[in-house]
mmCIF file of N, CA and C in Angstrom:
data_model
loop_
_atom_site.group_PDB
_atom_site.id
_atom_site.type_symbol
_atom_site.label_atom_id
_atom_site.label_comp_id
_atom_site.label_asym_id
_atom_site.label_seq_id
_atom_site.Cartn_x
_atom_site.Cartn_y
_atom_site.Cartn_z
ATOM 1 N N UNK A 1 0.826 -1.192 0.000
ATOM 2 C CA UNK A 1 0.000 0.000 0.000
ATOM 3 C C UNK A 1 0.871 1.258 0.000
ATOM 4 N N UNK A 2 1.581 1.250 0.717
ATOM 5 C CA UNK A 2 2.821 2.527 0.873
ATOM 6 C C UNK A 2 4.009 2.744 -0.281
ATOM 7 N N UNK A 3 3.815 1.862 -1.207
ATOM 8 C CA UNK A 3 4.331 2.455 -2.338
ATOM 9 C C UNK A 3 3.110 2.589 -3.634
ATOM 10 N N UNK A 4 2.480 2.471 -3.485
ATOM 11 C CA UNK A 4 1.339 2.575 -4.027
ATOM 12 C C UNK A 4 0.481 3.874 -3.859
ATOM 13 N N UNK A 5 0.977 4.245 -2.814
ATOM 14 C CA UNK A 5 0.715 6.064 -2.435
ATOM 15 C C UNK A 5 -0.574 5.464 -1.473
ATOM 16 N N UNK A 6 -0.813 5.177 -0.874
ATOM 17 C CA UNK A 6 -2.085 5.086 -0.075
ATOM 18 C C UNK A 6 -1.499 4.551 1.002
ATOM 19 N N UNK A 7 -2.372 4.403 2.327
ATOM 20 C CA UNK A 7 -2.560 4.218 3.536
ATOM 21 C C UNK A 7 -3.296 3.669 4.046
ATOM 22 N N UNK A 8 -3.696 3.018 5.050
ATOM 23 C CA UNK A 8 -4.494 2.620 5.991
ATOM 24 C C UNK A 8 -4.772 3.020 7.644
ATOM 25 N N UNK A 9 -5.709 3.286 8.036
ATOM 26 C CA UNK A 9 -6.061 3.718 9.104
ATOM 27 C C UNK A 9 -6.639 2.947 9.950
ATOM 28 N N UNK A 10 -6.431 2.638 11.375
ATOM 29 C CA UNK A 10 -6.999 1.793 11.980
ATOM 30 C C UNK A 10 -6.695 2.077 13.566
ATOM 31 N N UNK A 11 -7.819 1.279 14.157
ATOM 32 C CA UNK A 11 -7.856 2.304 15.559
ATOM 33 C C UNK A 11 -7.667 0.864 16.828
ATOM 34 N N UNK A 12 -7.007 1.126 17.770
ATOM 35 C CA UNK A 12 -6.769 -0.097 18.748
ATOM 36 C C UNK A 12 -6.808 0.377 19.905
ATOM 37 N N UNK A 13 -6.937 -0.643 21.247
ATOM 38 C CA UNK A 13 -6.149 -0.187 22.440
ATOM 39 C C UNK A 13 -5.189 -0.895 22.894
ATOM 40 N N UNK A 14 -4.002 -1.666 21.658
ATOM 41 C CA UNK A 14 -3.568 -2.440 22.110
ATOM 42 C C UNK A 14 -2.167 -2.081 21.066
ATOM 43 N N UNK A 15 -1.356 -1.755 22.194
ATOM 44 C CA UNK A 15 -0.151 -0.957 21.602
ATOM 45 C C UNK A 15 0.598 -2.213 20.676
ATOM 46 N N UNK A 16 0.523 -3.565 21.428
ATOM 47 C CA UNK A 16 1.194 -4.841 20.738
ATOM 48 C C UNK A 16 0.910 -4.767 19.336
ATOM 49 N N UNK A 17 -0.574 -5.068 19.262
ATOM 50 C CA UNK A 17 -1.837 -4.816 17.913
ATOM 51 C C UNK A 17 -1.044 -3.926 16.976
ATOM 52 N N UNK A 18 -0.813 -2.395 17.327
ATOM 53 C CA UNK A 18 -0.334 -1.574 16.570
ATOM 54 C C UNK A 18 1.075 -1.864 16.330
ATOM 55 N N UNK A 19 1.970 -2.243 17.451
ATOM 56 C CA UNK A 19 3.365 -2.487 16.633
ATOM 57 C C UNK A 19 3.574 -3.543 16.116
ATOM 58 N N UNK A 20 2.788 -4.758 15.219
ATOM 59 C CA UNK A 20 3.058 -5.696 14.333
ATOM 60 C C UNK A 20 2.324 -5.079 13.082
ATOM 61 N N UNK A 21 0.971 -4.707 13.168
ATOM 62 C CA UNK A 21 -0.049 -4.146 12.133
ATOM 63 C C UNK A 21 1.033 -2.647 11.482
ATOM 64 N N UNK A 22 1.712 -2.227 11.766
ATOM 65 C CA UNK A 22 1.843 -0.505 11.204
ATOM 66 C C UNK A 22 3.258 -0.134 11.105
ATOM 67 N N UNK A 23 3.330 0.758 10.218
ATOM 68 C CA UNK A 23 5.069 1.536 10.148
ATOM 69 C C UNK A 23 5.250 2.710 10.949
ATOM 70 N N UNK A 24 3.971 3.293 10.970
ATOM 71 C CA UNK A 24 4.136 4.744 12.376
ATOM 72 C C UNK A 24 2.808 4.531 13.298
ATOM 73 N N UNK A 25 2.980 4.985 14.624
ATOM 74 C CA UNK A 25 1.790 4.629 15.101
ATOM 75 C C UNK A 25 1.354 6.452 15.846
ATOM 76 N N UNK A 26 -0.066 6.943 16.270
ATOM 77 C CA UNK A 26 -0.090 8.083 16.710
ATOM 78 C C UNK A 26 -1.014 7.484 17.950
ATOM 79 N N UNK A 27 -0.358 8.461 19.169
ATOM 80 C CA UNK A 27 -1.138 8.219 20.134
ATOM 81 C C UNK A 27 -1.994 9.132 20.907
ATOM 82 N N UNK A 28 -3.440 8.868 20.894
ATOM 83 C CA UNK A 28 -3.770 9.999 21.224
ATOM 84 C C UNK A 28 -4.895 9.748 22.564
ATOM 85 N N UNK A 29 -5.147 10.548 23.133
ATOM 86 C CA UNK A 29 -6.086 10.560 24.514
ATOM 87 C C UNK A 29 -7.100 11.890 24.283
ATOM 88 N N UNK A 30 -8.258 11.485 24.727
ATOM 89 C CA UNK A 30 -9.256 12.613 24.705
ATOM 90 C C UNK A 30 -9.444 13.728 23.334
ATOM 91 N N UNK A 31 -8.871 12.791 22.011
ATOM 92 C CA UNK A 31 -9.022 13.624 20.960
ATOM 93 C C UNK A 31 -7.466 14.100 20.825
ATOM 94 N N UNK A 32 -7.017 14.545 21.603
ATOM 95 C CA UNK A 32 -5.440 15.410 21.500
ATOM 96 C C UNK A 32 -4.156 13.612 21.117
ATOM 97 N N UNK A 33 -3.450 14.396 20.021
ATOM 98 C CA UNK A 33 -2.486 13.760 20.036
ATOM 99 C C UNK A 33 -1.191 13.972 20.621
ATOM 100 N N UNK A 34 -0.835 12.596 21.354
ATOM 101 C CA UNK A 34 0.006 12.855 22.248
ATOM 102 C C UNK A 34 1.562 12.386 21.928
ATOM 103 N N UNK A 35 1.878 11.622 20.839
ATOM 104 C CA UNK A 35 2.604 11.375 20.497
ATOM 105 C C UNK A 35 2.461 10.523 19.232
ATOM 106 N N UNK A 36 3.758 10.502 18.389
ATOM 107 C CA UNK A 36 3.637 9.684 17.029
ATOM 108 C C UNK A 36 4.804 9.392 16.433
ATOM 109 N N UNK A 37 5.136 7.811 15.650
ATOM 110 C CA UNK A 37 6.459 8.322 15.153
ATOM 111 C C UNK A 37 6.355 6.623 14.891
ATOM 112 N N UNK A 38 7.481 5.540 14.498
ATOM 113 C CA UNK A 38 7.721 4.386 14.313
ATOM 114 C C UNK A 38 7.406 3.506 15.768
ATOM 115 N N UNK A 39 7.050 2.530 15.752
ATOM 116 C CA UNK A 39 6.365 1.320 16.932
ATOM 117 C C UNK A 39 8.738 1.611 17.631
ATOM 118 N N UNK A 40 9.147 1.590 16.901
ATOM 119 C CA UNK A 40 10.805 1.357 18.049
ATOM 120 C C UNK A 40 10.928 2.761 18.804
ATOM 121 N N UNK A 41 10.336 4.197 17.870
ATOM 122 C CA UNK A 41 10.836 5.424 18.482
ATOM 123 C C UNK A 41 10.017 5.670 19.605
ATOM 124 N N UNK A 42 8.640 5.079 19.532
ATOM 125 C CA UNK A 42 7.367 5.122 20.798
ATOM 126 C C UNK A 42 8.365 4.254 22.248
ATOM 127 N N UNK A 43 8.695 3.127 21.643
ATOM 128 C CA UNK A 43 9.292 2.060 22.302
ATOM 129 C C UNK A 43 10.586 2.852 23.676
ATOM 130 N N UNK A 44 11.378 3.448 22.903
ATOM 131 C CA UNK A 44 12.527 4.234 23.097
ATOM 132 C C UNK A 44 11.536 5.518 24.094
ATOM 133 N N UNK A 45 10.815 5.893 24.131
ATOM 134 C CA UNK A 45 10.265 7.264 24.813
ATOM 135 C C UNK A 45 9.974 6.661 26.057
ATOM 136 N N UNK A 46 8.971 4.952 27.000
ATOM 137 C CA UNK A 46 9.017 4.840 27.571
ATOM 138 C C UNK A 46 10.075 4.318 28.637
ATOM 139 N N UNK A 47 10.193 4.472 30.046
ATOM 140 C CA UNK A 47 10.725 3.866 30.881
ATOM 141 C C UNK A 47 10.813 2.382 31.138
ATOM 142 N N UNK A 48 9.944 2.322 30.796
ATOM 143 C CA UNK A 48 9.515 0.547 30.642
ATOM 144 C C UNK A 48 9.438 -0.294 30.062
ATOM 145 N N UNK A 49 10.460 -1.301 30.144
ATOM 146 C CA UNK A 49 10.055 -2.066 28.657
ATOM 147 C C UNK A 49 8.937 -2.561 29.405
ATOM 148 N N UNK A 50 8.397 -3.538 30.559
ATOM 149 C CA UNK A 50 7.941 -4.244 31.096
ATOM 150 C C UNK A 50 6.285 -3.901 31.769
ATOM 151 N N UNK A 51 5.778 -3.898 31.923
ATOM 152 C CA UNK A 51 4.832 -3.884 33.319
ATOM 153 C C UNK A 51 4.376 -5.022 33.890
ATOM 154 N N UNK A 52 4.433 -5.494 35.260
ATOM 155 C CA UNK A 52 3.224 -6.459 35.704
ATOM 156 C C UNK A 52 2.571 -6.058 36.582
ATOM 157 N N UNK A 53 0.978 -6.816 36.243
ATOM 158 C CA UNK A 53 -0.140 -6.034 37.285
ATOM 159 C C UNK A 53 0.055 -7.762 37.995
ATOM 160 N N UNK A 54 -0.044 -7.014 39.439
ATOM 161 C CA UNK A 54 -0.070 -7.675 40.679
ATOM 162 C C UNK A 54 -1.606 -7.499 40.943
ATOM 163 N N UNK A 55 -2.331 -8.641 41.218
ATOM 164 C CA UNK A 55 -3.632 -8.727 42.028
ATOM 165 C C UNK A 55 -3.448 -9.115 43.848
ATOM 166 N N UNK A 56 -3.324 -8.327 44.394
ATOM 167 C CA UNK A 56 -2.882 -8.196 46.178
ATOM 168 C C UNK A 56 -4.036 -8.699 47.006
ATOM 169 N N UNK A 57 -3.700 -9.326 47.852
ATOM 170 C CA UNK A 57 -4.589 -9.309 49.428
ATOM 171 C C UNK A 57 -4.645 -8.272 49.670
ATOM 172 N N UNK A 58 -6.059 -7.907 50.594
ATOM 173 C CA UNK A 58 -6.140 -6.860 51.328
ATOM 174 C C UNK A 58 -5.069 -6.357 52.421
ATOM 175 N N UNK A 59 -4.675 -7.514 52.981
ATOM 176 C CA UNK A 59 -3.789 -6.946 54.203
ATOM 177 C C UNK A 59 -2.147 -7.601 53.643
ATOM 178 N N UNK A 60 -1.835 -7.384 52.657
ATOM 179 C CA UNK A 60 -0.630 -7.694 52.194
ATOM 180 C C UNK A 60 0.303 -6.625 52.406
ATOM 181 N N UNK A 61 1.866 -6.582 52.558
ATOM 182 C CA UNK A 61 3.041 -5.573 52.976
ATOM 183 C C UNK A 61 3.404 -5.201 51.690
ATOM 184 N N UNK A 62 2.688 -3.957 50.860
ATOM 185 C CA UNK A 62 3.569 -3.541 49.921
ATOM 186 C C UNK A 62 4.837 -3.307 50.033
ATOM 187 N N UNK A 63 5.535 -3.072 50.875
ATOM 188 C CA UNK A 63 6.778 -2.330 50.990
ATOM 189 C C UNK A 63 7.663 -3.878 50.722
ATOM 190 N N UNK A 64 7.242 -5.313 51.564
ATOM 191 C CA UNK A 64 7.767 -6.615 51.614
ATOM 192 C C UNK A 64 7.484 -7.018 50.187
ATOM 193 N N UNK A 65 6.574 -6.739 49.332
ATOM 194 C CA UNK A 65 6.414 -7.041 47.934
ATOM 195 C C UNK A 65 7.554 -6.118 47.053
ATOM 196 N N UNK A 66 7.390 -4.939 46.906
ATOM 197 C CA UNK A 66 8.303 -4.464 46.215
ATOM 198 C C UNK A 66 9.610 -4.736 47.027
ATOM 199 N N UNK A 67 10.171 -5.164 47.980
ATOM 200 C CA UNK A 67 11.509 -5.371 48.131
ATOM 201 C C UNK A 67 11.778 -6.713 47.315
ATOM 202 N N UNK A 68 10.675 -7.972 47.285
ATOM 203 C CA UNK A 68 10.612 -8.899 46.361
ATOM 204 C C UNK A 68 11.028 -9.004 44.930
ATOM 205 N N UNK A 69 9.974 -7.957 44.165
ATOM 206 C CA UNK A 69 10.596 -7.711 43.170
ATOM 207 C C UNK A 69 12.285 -6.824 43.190
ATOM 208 N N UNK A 70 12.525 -6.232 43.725
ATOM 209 C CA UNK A 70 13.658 -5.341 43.459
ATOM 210 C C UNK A 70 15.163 -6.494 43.956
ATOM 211 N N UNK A 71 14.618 -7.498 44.581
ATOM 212 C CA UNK A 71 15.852 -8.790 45.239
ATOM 213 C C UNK A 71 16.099 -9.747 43.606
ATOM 214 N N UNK A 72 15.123 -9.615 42.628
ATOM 215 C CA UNK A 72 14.823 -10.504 41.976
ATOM 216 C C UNK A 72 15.025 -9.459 40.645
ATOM 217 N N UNK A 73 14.572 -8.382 40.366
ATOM 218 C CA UNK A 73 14.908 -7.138 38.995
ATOM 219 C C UNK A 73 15.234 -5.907 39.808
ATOM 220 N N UNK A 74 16.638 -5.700 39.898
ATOM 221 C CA UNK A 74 17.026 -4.403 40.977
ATOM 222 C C UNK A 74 16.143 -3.576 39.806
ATOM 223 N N UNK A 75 15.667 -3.095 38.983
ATOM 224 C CA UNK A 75 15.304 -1.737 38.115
ATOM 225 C C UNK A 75 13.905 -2.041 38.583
ATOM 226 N N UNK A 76 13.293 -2.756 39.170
ATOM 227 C CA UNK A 76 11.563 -2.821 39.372
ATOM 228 C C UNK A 76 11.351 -1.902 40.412
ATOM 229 N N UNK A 77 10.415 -0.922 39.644
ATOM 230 C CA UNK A 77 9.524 0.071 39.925
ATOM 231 C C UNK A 77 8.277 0.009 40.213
ATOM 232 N N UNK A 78 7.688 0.418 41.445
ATOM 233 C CA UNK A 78 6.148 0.554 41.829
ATOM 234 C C UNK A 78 5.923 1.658 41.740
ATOM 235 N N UNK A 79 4.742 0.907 40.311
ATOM 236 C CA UNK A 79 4.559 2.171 39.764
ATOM 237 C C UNK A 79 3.442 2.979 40.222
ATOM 238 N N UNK A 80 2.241 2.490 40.678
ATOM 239 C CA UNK A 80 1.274 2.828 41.049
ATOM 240 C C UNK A 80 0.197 1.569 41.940
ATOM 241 N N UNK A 81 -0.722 1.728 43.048
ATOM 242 C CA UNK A 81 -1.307 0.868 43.533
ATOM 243 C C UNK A 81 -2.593 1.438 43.517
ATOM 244 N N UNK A 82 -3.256 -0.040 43.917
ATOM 245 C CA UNK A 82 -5.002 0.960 44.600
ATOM 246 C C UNK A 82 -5.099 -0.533 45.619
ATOM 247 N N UNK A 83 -6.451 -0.264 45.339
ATOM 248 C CA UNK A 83 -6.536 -1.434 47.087
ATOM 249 C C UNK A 83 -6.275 -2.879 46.432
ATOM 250 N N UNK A 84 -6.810 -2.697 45.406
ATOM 251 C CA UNK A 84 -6.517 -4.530 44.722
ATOM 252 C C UNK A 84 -5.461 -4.789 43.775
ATOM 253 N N UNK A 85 -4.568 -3.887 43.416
ATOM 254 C CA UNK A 85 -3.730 -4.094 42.350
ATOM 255 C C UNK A 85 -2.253 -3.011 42.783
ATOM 256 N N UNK A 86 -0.955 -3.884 42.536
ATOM 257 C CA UNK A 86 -0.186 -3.546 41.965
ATOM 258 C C UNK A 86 0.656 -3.460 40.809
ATOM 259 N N UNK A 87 0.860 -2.308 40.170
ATOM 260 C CA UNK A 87 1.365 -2.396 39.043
ATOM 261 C C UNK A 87 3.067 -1.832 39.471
ATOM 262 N N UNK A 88 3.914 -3.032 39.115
ATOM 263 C CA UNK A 88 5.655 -2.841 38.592
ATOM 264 C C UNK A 88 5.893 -2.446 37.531
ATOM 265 N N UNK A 89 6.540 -1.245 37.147
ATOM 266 C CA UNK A 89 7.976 -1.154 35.878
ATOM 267 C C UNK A 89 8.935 -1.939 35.731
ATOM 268 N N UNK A 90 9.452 -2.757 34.366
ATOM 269 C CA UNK A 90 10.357 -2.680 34.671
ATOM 270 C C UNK A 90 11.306 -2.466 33.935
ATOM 271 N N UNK A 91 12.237 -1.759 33.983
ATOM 272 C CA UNK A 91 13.490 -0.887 33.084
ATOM 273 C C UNK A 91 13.684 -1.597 31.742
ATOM 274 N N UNK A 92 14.154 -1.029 30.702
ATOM 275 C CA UNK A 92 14.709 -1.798 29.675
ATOM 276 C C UNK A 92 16.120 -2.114 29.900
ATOM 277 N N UNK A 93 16.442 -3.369 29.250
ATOM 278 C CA UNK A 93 17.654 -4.055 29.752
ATOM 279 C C UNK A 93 17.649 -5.143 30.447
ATOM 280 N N UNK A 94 17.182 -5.402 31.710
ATOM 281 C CA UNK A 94 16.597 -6.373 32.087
ATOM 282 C C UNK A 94 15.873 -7.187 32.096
ATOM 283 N N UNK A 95 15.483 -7.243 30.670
ATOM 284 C CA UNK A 95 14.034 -8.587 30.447
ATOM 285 C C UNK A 95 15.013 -9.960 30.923
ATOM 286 N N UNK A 96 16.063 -10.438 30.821
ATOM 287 C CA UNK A 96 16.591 -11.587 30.831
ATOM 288 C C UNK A 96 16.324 -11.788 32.452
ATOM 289 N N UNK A 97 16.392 -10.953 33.635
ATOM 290 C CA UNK A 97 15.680 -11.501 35.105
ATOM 291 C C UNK A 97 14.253 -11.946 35.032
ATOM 292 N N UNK A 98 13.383 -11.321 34.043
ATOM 293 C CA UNK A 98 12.195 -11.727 34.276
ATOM 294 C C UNK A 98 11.175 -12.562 34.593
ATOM 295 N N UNK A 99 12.169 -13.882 34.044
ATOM 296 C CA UNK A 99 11.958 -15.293 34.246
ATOM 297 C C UNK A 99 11.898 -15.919 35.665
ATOM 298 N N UNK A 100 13.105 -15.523 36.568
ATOM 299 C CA UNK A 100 13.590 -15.136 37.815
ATOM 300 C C UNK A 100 12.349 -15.087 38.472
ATOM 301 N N UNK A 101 12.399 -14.048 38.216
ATOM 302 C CA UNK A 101 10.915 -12.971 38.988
ATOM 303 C C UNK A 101 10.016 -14.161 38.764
ATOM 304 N N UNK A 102 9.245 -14.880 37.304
ATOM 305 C CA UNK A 102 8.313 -14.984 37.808
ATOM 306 C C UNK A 102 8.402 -16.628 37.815
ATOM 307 N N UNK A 103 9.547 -16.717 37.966
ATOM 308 C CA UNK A 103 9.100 -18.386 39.089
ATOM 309 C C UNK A 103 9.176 -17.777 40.424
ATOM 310 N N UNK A 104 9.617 -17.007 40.709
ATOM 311 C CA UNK A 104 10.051 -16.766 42.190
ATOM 312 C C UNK A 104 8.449 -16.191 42.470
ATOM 313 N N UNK A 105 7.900 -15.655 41.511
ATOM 314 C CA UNK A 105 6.434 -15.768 42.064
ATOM 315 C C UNK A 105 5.167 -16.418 42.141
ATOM 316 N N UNK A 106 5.356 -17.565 40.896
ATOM 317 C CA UNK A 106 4.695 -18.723 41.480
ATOM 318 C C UNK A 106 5.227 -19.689 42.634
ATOM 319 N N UNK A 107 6.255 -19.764 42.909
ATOM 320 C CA UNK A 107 6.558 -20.288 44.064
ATOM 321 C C UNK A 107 5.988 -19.682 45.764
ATOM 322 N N UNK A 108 6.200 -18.475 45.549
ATOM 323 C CA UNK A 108 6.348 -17.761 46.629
ATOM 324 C C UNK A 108 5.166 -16.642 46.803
ATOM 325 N N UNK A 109 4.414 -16.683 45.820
ATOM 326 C CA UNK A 109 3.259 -15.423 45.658
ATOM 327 C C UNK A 109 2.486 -15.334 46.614
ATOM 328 N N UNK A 110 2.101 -15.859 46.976
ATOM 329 C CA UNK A 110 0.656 -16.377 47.968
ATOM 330 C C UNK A 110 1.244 -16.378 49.521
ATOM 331 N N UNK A 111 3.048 -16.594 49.513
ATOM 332 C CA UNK A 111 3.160 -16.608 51.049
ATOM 333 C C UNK A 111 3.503 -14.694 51.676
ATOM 334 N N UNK A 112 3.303 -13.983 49.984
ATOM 335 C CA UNK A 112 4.001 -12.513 50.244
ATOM 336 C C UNK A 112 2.419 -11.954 49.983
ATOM 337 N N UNK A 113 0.862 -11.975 49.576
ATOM 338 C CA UNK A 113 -0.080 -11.396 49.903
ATOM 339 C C UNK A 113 -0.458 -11.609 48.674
ATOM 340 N N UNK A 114 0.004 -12.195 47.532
ATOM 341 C CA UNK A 114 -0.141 -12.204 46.130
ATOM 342 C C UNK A 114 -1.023 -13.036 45.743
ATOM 343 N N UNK A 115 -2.210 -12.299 45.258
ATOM 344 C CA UNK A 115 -3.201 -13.451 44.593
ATOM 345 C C UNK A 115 -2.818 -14.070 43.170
ATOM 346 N N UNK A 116 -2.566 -13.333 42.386
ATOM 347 C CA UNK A 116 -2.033 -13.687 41.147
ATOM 348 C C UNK A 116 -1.285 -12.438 40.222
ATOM 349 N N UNK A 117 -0.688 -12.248 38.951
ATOM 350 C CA UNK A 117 -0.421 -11.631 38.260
ATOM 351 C C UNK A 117 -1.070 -11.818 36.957
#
């Protein structure tokens, strides 16, 4: 299509979706565009290659969870919580611990407040 002079347009919420489907991707929120450029230069702008959402016990030790992850991916970041979920960063560079991490959390999830990921 792109040497052919034409284009295609198509709309997702699934950034994966867009970086196999497309050559530039635009991102936008509430109408406003917020960014745009190739699926590697988007890639390159975040902090993260990674995220995992943590599903928590109520009375679980965030502070004993994120020391978990950070014993297991020193670059893991908490990034944000609410009462049922934690969400980790985690840095680019380090995907090769990740594995680490998550046997170490099926093994061990449930004795640190962890319902699942």
């Amino acid at each position: 299509m792109k040497e052919a002079g034409k284009c295609i347009i198509m709309t997702t919420h699934f950034l994966e979706e867009a970086d196999v489907l497309s050559d530039r991707i635009a991102v936008m929120t509430k109408g406003r565009l917020q960014a745009n450029g190739t699926p590697e230069f988007l890639k390159q702008q975040t902090d993260f290659e990674y995220r995992i959402f943590i599903d928590k016990n109520e009375n679980c030790d965030i502070q004993h969870i994120t020391q978990f992850f950070q014993e297991h991916v020193q670059t893991a970041v908490l990034e944000r919580q609410s009462p049922s979920e934690l969400v980790f960063g985690i840095k680019r560079g380090t995907s090769q611990r990740i594995s680490r991490l998550i046997n170490a959390l099926d093994e061990q999830g449930s004795n640190i407040g962890i319902k699942g990921y």
